[in-house]
Amino acid sequence: MSVLDNAVYIPYGRQTIDEEDIQAVAEVLRSDYLTTGTKSIEFEQEVCKYIGAKYAVAISNGTAALHAACSVAGIGAGDEVITTPLTFAASANCVFYCGGRPVFADVDKRTYNIDPEDIERKITDRTKAILPVHLSGQPCDMDAIYEIAEKHHLLVIEDGAHALGAKYKGSCIGKDSYMATFSFHPVKPITTGEGGMIVTNEEGLYQKLRLFRSHCITRDSSMMTRNEGSWFYQQLDLGYNYRITDIQCALGISQMKKLNQFLRRRRELAKQYDKAFADNSDIIVPYQQPDTESGYHLYMIQAPHHDRRKIFEGLRNAGIGVNVHYIPVYYHPYYQRNGYHNICCSNAEEIYSHLISLPLYPGLTDQEQKFVIETLEHLLETA
Ligand SMILES: Cc1ncc(COP(=O)(O)O)c(C=O)c1O
């Protein structure tokens, strides 16, 4: 593979699926239950065991997981939830779904994660929760965030869409959480096609999440206002069809067996990028907070002395599917129209203007990575 070889296409992220995964899915397709069978419970148990949390609820996608978490946390009209602008829009949209308002706190210049000091500045008497996002799989400063939450009596809902298997002070993200959510979109640490999970340590939340996922319908007579017979069920509140299929959960169970292997390879590739760029003053590599182990969902670099558009397009033209994570959420027209036009999180804006996510996924070969590195270095010298 050479710098000028245009026949290649290397995406920024990609699922890793093997025969065992395919067999697991095929088995469900031959079974009686394509959905509402036993696979979601098995998948939830696997994730709980891995993370060390007490309860998990599998759900149709990571956005639904955030919606469910905000809803059962009681976010409602007039409530403010503080989150980061440097994230996928879902991290903030979930607050709107519940009638609340996301409030953006700026990010830390080094980690790109929400800055606890700015969280504190953004607290008002309407603030109900903090919603930190473990961007790229790098854990947020959770001690500082929980300290602020305790001081101001706020809830903490962690968006761990990027962070399955990432560790903060030796524990998996989600282990000690009030609630943490995950996504299983194909580029994520494991995949179920589309899919998500909420983990919690509170039984009451677990029960509410299970109801929310399926129209808030129950067949448990102890929860019903009356019972007319064994056919009977009641809708206790407004819920959704956010169920995940057994087909997806079978894939998830099979993928969980390989999570450690996936994480090892992601971390190895990240180290190789770090090493390759160590002496290149044009490139800022992802900073790693001591006492954390990133899951390296993304490898986000900055090239602040160069025209990002030129570098980005040069890489794309070479067949390298780079991406940018993320456009600050409040830049989007929906947010601009809804009162966020005067917001400025200067660190997030500055970082965004230089960001490029390089390819990183377990199936990326050393040879492909070398091609990415050489192409980027060549562009930085010439563009
Ligand atoms: C930080 C973050 N939160 C939430 C989501 C939503 O997850 P999903 O695509 O599974 O709905 C994503 C998806 O990319 C994400 O990156």
Coordinates of C-alpha atoms and ligand atoms in Angstrom, one line a residue:
M1 CA 0.0 0.0 0.0
S2 CA 1.5 3.3 -0.9
V3 CA 0.5 6.9 -0.2
L4 CA -0.6 7.2 -3.8
D5 CA -2.6 4.0 -4.0
N6 CA -6.2 5.1 -4.4
A7 CA -7.8 1.6 -4.5
V8 CA -8.1 1.4 -0.7
Y9 CA -11.0 2.4 1.5
I10 CA -10.3 2.4 5.2
P11 CA -13.3 3.5 7.3
Y12 CA -12.9 5.4 10.6
G13 CA -14.8 2.7 12.5
R14 CA -16.2 -0.7 11.6
Q15 CA -17.8 -3.7 13.3
T16 CA -15.9 -7.0 13.8
I17 CA -18.1 -9.9 13.1
D18 CA -17.0 -13.6 13.0
E19 CA -18.7 -16.9 12.2
E20 CA -19.6 -17.4 15.9
D21 CA -21.6 -14.2 15.8
I22 CA -23.3 -15.3 12.6
Q23 CA -24.2 -18.7 14.1
A24 CA -25.6 -17.0 17.3
V25 CA -27.9 -14.9 15.2
A26 CA -28.9 -17.8 12.9
E27 CA -29.9 -19.8 15.9
V28 CA -32.4 -17.2 17.0
L29 CA -33.8 -16.9 13.5
R30 CA -34.5 -20.7 13.7
S31 CA -36.1 -20.4 17.1
D32 CA -39.6 -19.5 18.3
Y33 CA -38.8 -16.0 19.6
L34 CA -37.4 -13.3 17.5
T35 CA -38.2 -10.7 20.2
T36 CA -39.3 -10.8 23.9
G37 CA -37.6 -14.2 24.3
T38 CA -34.8 -14.9 26.8
K39 CA -31.9 -13.4 24.9
S40 CA -32.3 -9.9 26.2
I41 CA -32.1 -11.1 29.8
E42 CA -29.0 -13.1 29.0
F43 CA -27.4 -10.1 27.3
E44 CA -28.3 -7.9 30.3
Q45 CA -26.7 -10.4 32.6
E46 CA -23.5 -10.6 30.6
V47 CA -23.1 -6.8 30.6
C48 CA -23.9 -6.6 34.3
K49 CA -21.3 -9.2 35.0
Y50 CA -18.7 -7.5 32.9
I51 CA -19.3 -4.0 34.3
G52 CA -20.0 -5.1 37.9
A53 CA -23.3 -3.1 38.1
K54 CA -26.4 -4.6 39.7
Y55 CA -29.0 -4.1 37.0
A56 CA -29.1 -3.6 33.2
V57 CA -31.9 -3.0 30.7
A58 CA -31.2 -3.7 27.0
I59 CA -33.0 -1.3 24.7
S60 CA -33.4 -0.5 21.0
N61 CA -30.5 2.0 20.7
G62 CA -28.3 4.3 22.7
T63 CA -30.6 7.3 22.1
A64 CA -33.5 5.4 23.6
A65 CA -31.3 4.5 26.5
L66 CA -30.6 8.2 27.2
H67 CA -34.3 9.0 26.8
A68 CA -35.3 6.2 29.2
A69 CA -32.7 7.2 31.7
C70 CA -33.7 10.9 31.7
S71 CA -37.4 9.9 31.9
V72 CA -37.1 7.6 34.9
A73 CA -34.8 10.1 36.6
G74 CA -37.8 12.4 36.5
I75 CA -36.4 15.0 34.2
G76 CA -39.4 17.1 33.1
A77 CA -40.7 20.5 32.1
G78 CA -38.5 23.3 33.4
D79 CA -35.6 21.1 34.5
E80 CA -32.1 21.8 33.3
V81 CA -29.5 19.2 32.6
I82 CA -25.9 20.1 32.2
T83 CA -24.0 18.3 29.5
T84 CA -21.1 18.8 27.0
P85 CA -21.5 20.4 23.6
L86 CA -18.7 18.2 22.2
T87 CA -20.9 15.1 21.6
F88 CA -23.4 13.5 19.4
A89 CA -26.7 15.4 19.5
A90 CA -28.5 12.5 21.3
S91 CA -26.7 13.4 24.6
A92 CA -28.6 16.6 24.7
N93 CA -31.7 15.7 22.7
C94 CA -32.8 13.3 25.4
V95 CA -33.3 16.2 27.7
F96 CA -35.7 17.9 25.2
Y97 CA -37.6 14.6 24.8
C98 CA -38.5 14.9 28.5
G99 CA -39.5 18.5 28.3
G100 CA -36.3 19.8 30.0
R101 CA -33.5 22.0 28.6
P102 CA -29.9 20.9 28.1
V103 CA -27.4 23.5 29.3
F104 CA -23.9 23.3 27.9
A105 CA -20.8 23.4 30.0
D106 CA -17.4 23.8 28.3
V107 CA -14.9 21.0 28.0
D108 CA -11.4 20.5 29.4
K109 CA -8.8 21.5 26.9
R110 CA -6.8 18.3 27.3
T111 CA -9.3 15.6 27.7
Y112 CA -12.1 17.1 25.6
N113 CA -14.5 15.9 28.3
I114 CA -16.9 18.2 30.3
D115 CA -15.0 20.5 32.7
P116 CA -16.3 20.1 36.3
E117 CA -15.5 23.8 37.0
D118 CA -17.7 25.0 34.2
I119 CA -20.4 22.6 35.4
E120 CA -20.4 24.4 38.7
R121 CA -20.7 27.8 37.0
K122 CA -23.7 26.6 34.9
I123 CA -25.8 25.4 37.9
T124 CA -29.0 27.3 38.6
D125 CA -32.0 26.5 40.8
R126 CA -33.5 24.7 37.9
T127 CA -30.6 22.3 37.4
K128 CA -31.7 18.7 38.1
A129 CA -28.9 16.6 36.6
I130 CA -25.5 16.4 35.1
L131 CA -25.0 14.3 32.0
P132 CA -21.3 13.7 31.3
V133 CA -20.2 12.0 28.1
H134 CA -17.2 9.7 28.2
L135 CA -16.0 11.0 24.8
S136 CA -14.1 8.6 22.7
G137 CA -14.1 6.2 25.6
Q138 CA -12.0 8.4 27.8
P139 CA -13.6 8.6 31.3
C140 CA -14.7 11.9 32.6
D141 CA -13.5 13.3 35.9
M142 CA -16.1 11.4 37.9
D143 CA -14.9 12.1 41.4
A144 CA -15.2 15.8 40.7
I145 CA -18.6 15.4 39.0
Y146 CA -20.0 13.3 41.8
E147 CA -18.7 15.8 44.4
I148 CA -20.5 18.7 42.6
A149 CA -23.6 16.5 42.3
E150 CA -23.7 15.7 46.0
K151 CA -23.1 19.3 47.0
H152 CA -25.9 20.6 44.8
H153 CA -28.3 17.6 45.1
L154 CA -28.1 16.7 41.4
L155 CA -28.5 13.4 39.6
V156 CA -25.7 12.0 37.4
I157 CA -26.6 10.2 34.2
E158 CA -23.5 9.0 32.3
D159 CA -23.5 8.7 28.5
G160 CA -21.1 5.8 28.0
A161 CA -22.1 5.3 24.4
H162 CA -18.3 5.2 23.6
A163 CA -17.1 3.7 26.9
L164 CA -18.1 0.0 27.3
G165 CA -15.1 -1.5 29.1
A166 CA -13.4 1.8 29.7
K167 CA -12.1 2.2 33.3
Y168 CA -12.1 5.0 35.8
K169 CA -9.8 4.3 38.8
G170 CA -9.9 0.6 38.1
S171 CA -13.6 0.2 37.7
C172 CA -15.6 -0.1 34.5
I173 CA -17.8 2.9 33.6
G174 CA -21.2 2.1 34.9
K175 CA -20.1 0.0 37.9
D176 CA -21.0 2.6 40.6
S177 CA -23.2 4.8 38.5
Y178 CA -26.7 6.1 39.3
M179 CA -27.4 5.3 35.7
A180 CA -25.0 4.9 32.7
T181 CA -26.1 4.3 29.1
F182 CA -24.3 2.5 26.2
S183 CA -24.7 2.2 22.5
F184 CA -24.1 -0.9 20.3
H185 CA -24.1 0.9 16.9
P186 CA -21.7 -0.9 14.5
V187 CA -18.7 1.4 15.2
K188 CA -19.1 1.1 19.0
P189 CA -17.0 -1.2 21.3
I190 CA -19.4 -4.1 20.6
T191 CA -22.3 -4.1 18.2
T192 CA -25.9 -5.4 17.9
G193 CA -26.5 -3.5 14.7
E194 CA -28.6 -1.0 16.5
G195 CA -28.9 -1.4 20.3
G196 CA -28.3 0.1 23.7
M197 CA -28.2 -0.6 27.4
I198 CA -28.8 1.3 30.7
V199 CA -27.0 0.0 33.8
T200 CA -28.0 1.1 37.3
N201 CA -27.5 0.0 40.9
E202 CA -31.0 0.9 42.0
E203 CA -33.8 -1.7 41.8
G204 CA -36.5 1.0 41.6
L205 CA -34.9 2.5 38.5
Y206 CA -34.4 -0.9 36.9
Q207 CA -38.1 -1.7 37.3
K208 CA -39.1 1.7 35.8
L209 CA -36.7 1.3 32.9
R210 CA -38.1 -2.1 32.0
L211 CA -41.6 -0.6 32.0
F212 CA -40.6 2.4 30.0
R213 CA -39.0 0.2 27.3
S214 CA -42.4 -1.5 26.6
H215 CA -45.2 1.1 26.8
C216 CA -45.2 1.0 30.6
I217 CA -47.4 -2.0 30.3
T218 CA -47.4 -4.5 33.1
R219 CA -48.9 -8.0 33.7
D220 CA -47.8 -7.9 37.3
S221 CA -51.1 -7.8 39.3
S222 CA -49.3 -6.3 42.3
M223 CA -48.8 -3.2 40.2
M224 CA -52.2 -3.0 38.6
T225 CA -55.3 -1.1 39.8
R226 CA -57.5 -4.2 39.2
N227 CA -57.1 -7.6 37.6
E228 CA -59.8 -9.1 35.4
G229 CA -58.0 -12.4 34.7
S230 CA -54.9 -14.0 33.4
W231 CA -55.2 -12.2 30.0
F232 CA -55.2 -8.8 31.7
Y233 CA -52.5 -6.1 31.6
Q234 CA -52.4 -2.4 32.3
Q235 CA -50.6 0.6 30.9
L236 CA -49.4 2.4 34.0
D237 CA -47.8 5.4 32.4
L238 CA -46.7 6.7 29.0
G239 CA -44.0 4.4 27.6
Y240 CA -42.5 3.5 24.2
N241 CA -41.7 0.5 22.1
Y242 CA -38.0 0.6 22.7
R243 CA -37.6 -3.2 22.8
I244 CA -34.5 -4.8 21.4
T245 CA -34.9 -8.1 19.4
D246 CA -33.6 -11.4 20.5
I247 CA -31.7 -11.4 17.1
Q248 CA -29.8 -8.4 18.2
C249 CA -29.2 -9.6 21.8
A250 CA -27.8 -13.0 20.5
L251 CA -25.2 -10.9 18.6
G252 CA -24.6 -8.8 21.7
I253 CA -24.0 -11.9 23.8
S254 CA -21.6 -13.3 21.3
Q255 CA -19.8 -9.9 20.9
M256 CA -19.4 -9.6 24.7
K257 CA -17.1 -12.7 24.6
K258 CA -14.7 -10.7 22.4
L259 CA -14.9 -7.3 24.2
N260 CA -11.6 -7.7 26.0
Q261 CA -9.9 -8.7 22.8
F262 CA -11.5 -5.8 20.9
L263 CA -10.3 -3.3 23.6
R264 CA -6.8 -4.8 23.6
R265 CA -6.5 -4.2 19.9
R266 CA -8.0 -0.7 20.1
R267 CA -5.5 0.2 22.8
E268 CA -2.6 -1.3 20.9
L269 CA -3.5 0.7 17.8
A270 CA -3.9 3.9 19.8
K271 CA -0.4 3.3 21.3
Q272 CA 1.0 2.8 17.8
Y273 CA -0.5 6.1 16.6
D274 CA 0.8 7.8 19.8
K275 CA 4.3 6.5 19.1
A276 CA 4.2 7.4 15.4
F277 CA 3.2 11.0 16.1
A278 CA 5.2 11.5 19.3
D279 CA 7.8 13.7 17.6
N280 CA 5.4 15.5 15.3
S281 CA 4.7 18.9 16.7
D282 CA 1.9 19.4 14.1
I283 CA -0.3 16.7 15.7
I284 CA -1.9 16.8 19.1
V285 CA -2.7 13.2 20.1
P286 CA -5.4 12.3 22.6
Y287 CA -4.4 13.0 26.2
Q288 CA -4.9 10.2 28.7
Q289 CA -6.0 11.2 32.1
P290 CA -4.0 9.3 34.8
D291 CA -5.9 6.6 36.6
T292 CA -8.2 5.9 33.6
E293 CA -8.1 3.4 30.8
S294 CA -9.8 4.7 27.7
G295 CA -11.7 2.3 25.5
Y296 CA -10.5 4.2 22.5
H297 CA -13.8 4.2 20.6
L298 CA -12.2 7.0 18.7
Y299 CA -8.7 8.3 18.0
M300 CA -9.2 12.1 17.8
I301 CA -6.3 14.2 16.8
Q302 CA -5.9 18.0 16.3
A303 CA -3.7 19.5 13.7
P304 CA -4.0 23.2 14.8
H305 CA -1.4 24.7 12.5
H306 CA -3.0 23.3 9.3
D307 CA -6.2 23.8 7.3
R308 CA -8.4 21.1 8.7
R309 CA -10.5 21.0 5.6
K310 CA -7.5 20.4 3.3
I311 CA -6.1 17.6 5.5
F312 CA -9.5 16.0 5.9
E313 CA -10.3 16.0 2.2
G314 CA -6.7 14.9 1.4
L315 CA -7.2 11.9 3.7
R316 CA -10.7 11.1 2.2
N317 CA -9.3 11.4 -1.3
A318 CA -6.7 8.8 -0.3
G319 CA -9.5 6.4 0.7
I320 CA -9.2 7.0 4.4
G321 CA -12.6 7.5 5.9
V322 CA -11.8 10.1 8.5
N323 CA -14.5 11.8 10.4
V324 CA -15.1 14.8 12.8
H325 CA -16.4 14.1 16.3
Y326 CA -18.2 16.4 17.0
I327 CA -19.8 19.5 15.7
P328 CA -20.7 21.4 18.9
V329 CA -24.4 20.5 19.5
Y330 CA -25.6 24.1 19.9
Y331 CA -24.3 24.9 16.3
H332 CA -27.1 22.8 14.9
P333 CA -30.0 24.8 13.4
Y334 CA -32.5 23.2 15.8
Y335 CA -30.6 24.5 18.7
Q336 CA -29.9 27.8 17.1
R337 CA -33.7 28.2 16.7
N338 CA -34.3 27.2 20.2
G339 CA -32.4 29.8 22.1
Y340 CA -28.8 28.6 21.9
H341 CA -27.6 31.2 19.4
N342 CA -25.7 33.2 22.0
I343 CA -23.9 30.2 23.6
C344 CA -20.1 30.0 23.5
C345 CA -18.1 27.2 24.9
S346 CA -14.8 28.5 23.7
N347 CA -12.7 25.4 24.4
A348 CA -15.2 23.1 22.6
E349 CA -15.3 25.4 19.6
E350 CA -11.6 25.8 19.4
I351 CA -11.0 22.0 19.7
Y352 CA -13.8 21.2 17.2
S353 CA -12.2 23.5 14.6
H354 CA -9.1 21.3 14.5
L355 CA -10.4 17.8 15.2
I356 CA -10.1 14.8 12.9
S357 CA -10.9 11.2 13.9
L358 CA -8.5 8.7 12.4
P359 CA -9.5 5.1 11.6
L360 CA -9.5 2.9 14.7
Y361 CA -11.3 -0.4 15.1
P362 CA -10.2 -3.9 16.0
G363 CA -10.0 -5.1 12.4
L364 CA -7.6 -2.3 11.3
T365 CA -4.4 -4.0 10.2
D366 CA -0.9 -2.6 11.1
Q367 CA -0.4 -2.1 7.4
E368 CA -3.5 -0.1 7.0
Q369 CA -2.6 2.0 10.0
K370 CA 0.9 2.6 8.6
F371 CA -0.8 3.9 5.4
V372 CA -3.0 6.3 7.4
I373 CA 0.0 7.6 9.3
E374 CA 2.2 8.0 6.2
T375 CA -0.7 9.7 4.3
L376 CA -1.4 12.1 7.1
E377 CA 2.3 13.0 7.6
H378 CA 2.7 13.5 3.8
L379 CA -0.4 15.8 3.8
L380 CA 0.9 17.8 6.8
E381 CA 4.2 18.4 4.9
T382 CA 2.6 19.4 1.7
A383 CA -0.9 20.7 2.3
Ligands
LIG1 C1 -22.0 10.1 22.7 C2 -23.2 9.4 22.1 N1 -24.3 9.3 22.8 C3 -25.4 8.7 22.3 C4 -25.4 8.1 21.0 C5 -26.6 7.5 20.5 O1 -26.5 6.1 20.3 P1 -27.3 5.4 19.2 O2 -26.8 5.7 17.8 O3 -27.2 3.9 19.5 O4 -28.8 5.8 19.3 C6 -24.2 8.2 20.3 C7 -24.2 7.6 18.9 O5 -23.3 7.7 18.1 C8 -23.1 8.8 20.8 O6 -22.0 8.9 20.1

